[in-house]
C-alpha angles and dihedrals in degrees: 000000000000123000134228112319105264114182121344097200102059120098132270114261122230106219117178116184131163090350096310118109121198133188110214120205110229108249119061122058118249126220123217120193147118088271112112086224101061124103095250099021105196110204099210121112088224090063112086116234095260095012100167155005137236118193147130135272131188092338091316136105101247118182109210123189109242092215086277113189096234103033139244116260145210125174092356089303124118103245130183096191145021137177111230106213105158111336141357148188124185136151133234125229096341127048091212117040109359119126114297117239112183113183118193120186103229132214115286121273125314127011108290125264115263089261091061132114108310107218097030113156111237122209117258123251119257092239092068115133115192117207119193149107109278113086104244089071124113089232111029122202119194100197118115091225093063118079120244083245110029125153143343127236099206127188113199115173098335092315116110116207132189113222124186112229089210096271125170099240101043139220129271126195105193093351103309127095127247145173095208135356148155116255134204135193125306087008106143113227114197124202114181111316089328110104119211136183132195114242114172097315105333136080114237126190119250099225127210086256087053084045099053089043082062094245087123117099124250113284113277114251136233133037123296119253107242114258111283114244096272091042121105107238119247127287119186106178089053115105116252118214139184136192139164121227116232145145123266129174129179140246128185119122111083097018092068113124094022133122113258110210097257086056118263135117120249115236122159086253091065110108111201151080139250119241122190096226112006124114112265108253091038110142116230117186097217107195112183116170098344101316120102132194143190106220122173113220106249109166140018132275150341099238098182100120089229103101104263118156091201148027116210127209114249080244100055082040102059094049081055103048095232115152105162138023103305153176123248143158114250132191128180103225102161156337140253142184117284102227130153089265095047101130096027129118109254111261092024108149124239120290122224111226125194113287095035100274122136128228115196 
């Protein structure tokens, strides 16, 4: 979208929202909404279609409510405009719990001399991924001995980092804990009890059936430190589960006796998602609102330019209860066959495809 150029010496704004950050150049409006089209699009049914503004006034951000139906707020008060200055936090369409937008005025222009400030916090790439406890991480990891804000995956110019957020328990990379340190691929992070190895640019669990092939580190040393005061204390017979936040929409009607690209044919009984790049076959365990699913990838995409990770079949859509573009928690736990009836119920019949042919 992006509205009329305003000012074009004021400095760039930091907005974080859902796990994306994004740096905005002074200069146009942006436009925040549940539209897929808007600058910062939002997935969540509270947010209006085009919710709020952020422009510039008089050379400062200024966020501005759009007449949203269900309101822009700060500090728990309905609010229609504020004045960003340094650093703020505010939530859209529910005090309590609506989506969380924190915009932060960063430093002018290029990096500082080296006579500049010391000390001087830098704005985080937007490539930065945060892992911890708490819900509103990128990775989330449901274990009593990782902090609610743990550690930082960061990619700066093609170089990932793993940076300790300070947590109790600390953060190993190949066994030995670090506070901050360069990784490269196939290194194992460990955060809490949650394994993860490097592949390309993302982080991917190593899972108990990767762990009994012999693909987990060696055991970290040493004794753990006990659980810091607002820690909870160790459980160990307490499930741990991780998940990664992303974006999925659905796709069904018009595409309905077609091939998929692993091979099967689309009918509103299959039951899957389409991945960009993982195996067909691959298992993903897909949780929205409570409800959670195993779907196998059977085709390619999404190719909606609005950031989704994944495109769920109308069938796989419909047990979850998605109805938009949403946000939901995904996990790779497996791998099947791939085979024409993968994603089929068992005992589906065959389904007649163009040209008369007959997939199982």
């Amino acid at each position: 979208m992006g509205g009329k150029s305003l000012s074009g010496g004021s400095r760039p704004l930091l907005v974080r929202t859902q796990g994306s950050d994004r740096s905005l150049p002074a200069g146009p409006s942006y436009v925040i909404g549940r539209d897929p089209e808007c600058d910062i699009a939002i997935a969540d049914i509270r947010v209006s279609w085009h919710h709020a503004v952020l422009r510039l006034e008089n050379g400062r951000w200024v966020l501005a409510d759009n007449g949203s139906t269900n309101g822009t707020y700060a500090a728990g008060q309905r609010v229609e405009r504020i004045q960003i200055d340094a650093e703020c936090q505010v939530r859209l369409g529910n005090p309590a719990d609506g989506p969380v937008l924190r915009c932060t005025v960063s430093g002018d222009g290029p990096p500082p001399e080296p006579d500049g400030e010391p000390g001087e916090a830098q704005p985080r790439s937007a490539t930065t991924v945060r892992i911890g406890r708490a819900p509103e991480n990128d990775i989330v990891v449901s274990d009593p001995t990782a902090s609610r804000q743990h550690a930082e995956l960061r990619n700066v110019a093609g170089e990932c980092r793993i940076v300790d957020l300070d947590s109790s328990h600390g953060t190993f990379v190949n066994g030995q804990r670090v506070t901050d340190a360069a990784l490269a691929d196939g290194d194992t992070v460990r955060v809490g009890s949650a394994l993860f190895r490097l592949i390309g640019q993302e982080l991917q669990e190593v899972t108990d059936t990767d762990a009994e092939a012999g693909q987990a580190p060696p055991p970290v040393t040493g004794e753990a430190p006990p659980p810091a005061a607002d820690e909870a204390p160790p459980v160990t017979a307490a499930p741990r589960i991780s998940h990664r936040a992303s974006l999925a929409t659905w796709f069904g009607p018009g595409f309905y006796g077609q091939r998929t690209a692993c091979g099967q044919v689309l009918t509103p009984a299959v039951v899957g998602v389409a991945h960009r790049s993982l195996p067909c076959g691959t298992l993903v365990k897909v949780s929205y609102r409570g409800r959670q699913l195993i779907v196998p990838v059977i085709d390619r995409g999404p190719y909606a330019h609005n950031g989704a990770a994944w495109d769920l079949t109308s069938g796989a859509a419909q047990a979850l209860g998605v109805v938009d573009t949403v946000r939901v928690a995904t996990r790779v736990v497996g791998i099947a066959p791939n085979t024409p009836a993968l994603g089929l119920p068992p005992g589906s019949p065959p389904v007649a495809i163009a040209g008369g042919a007959v997939a199982l």
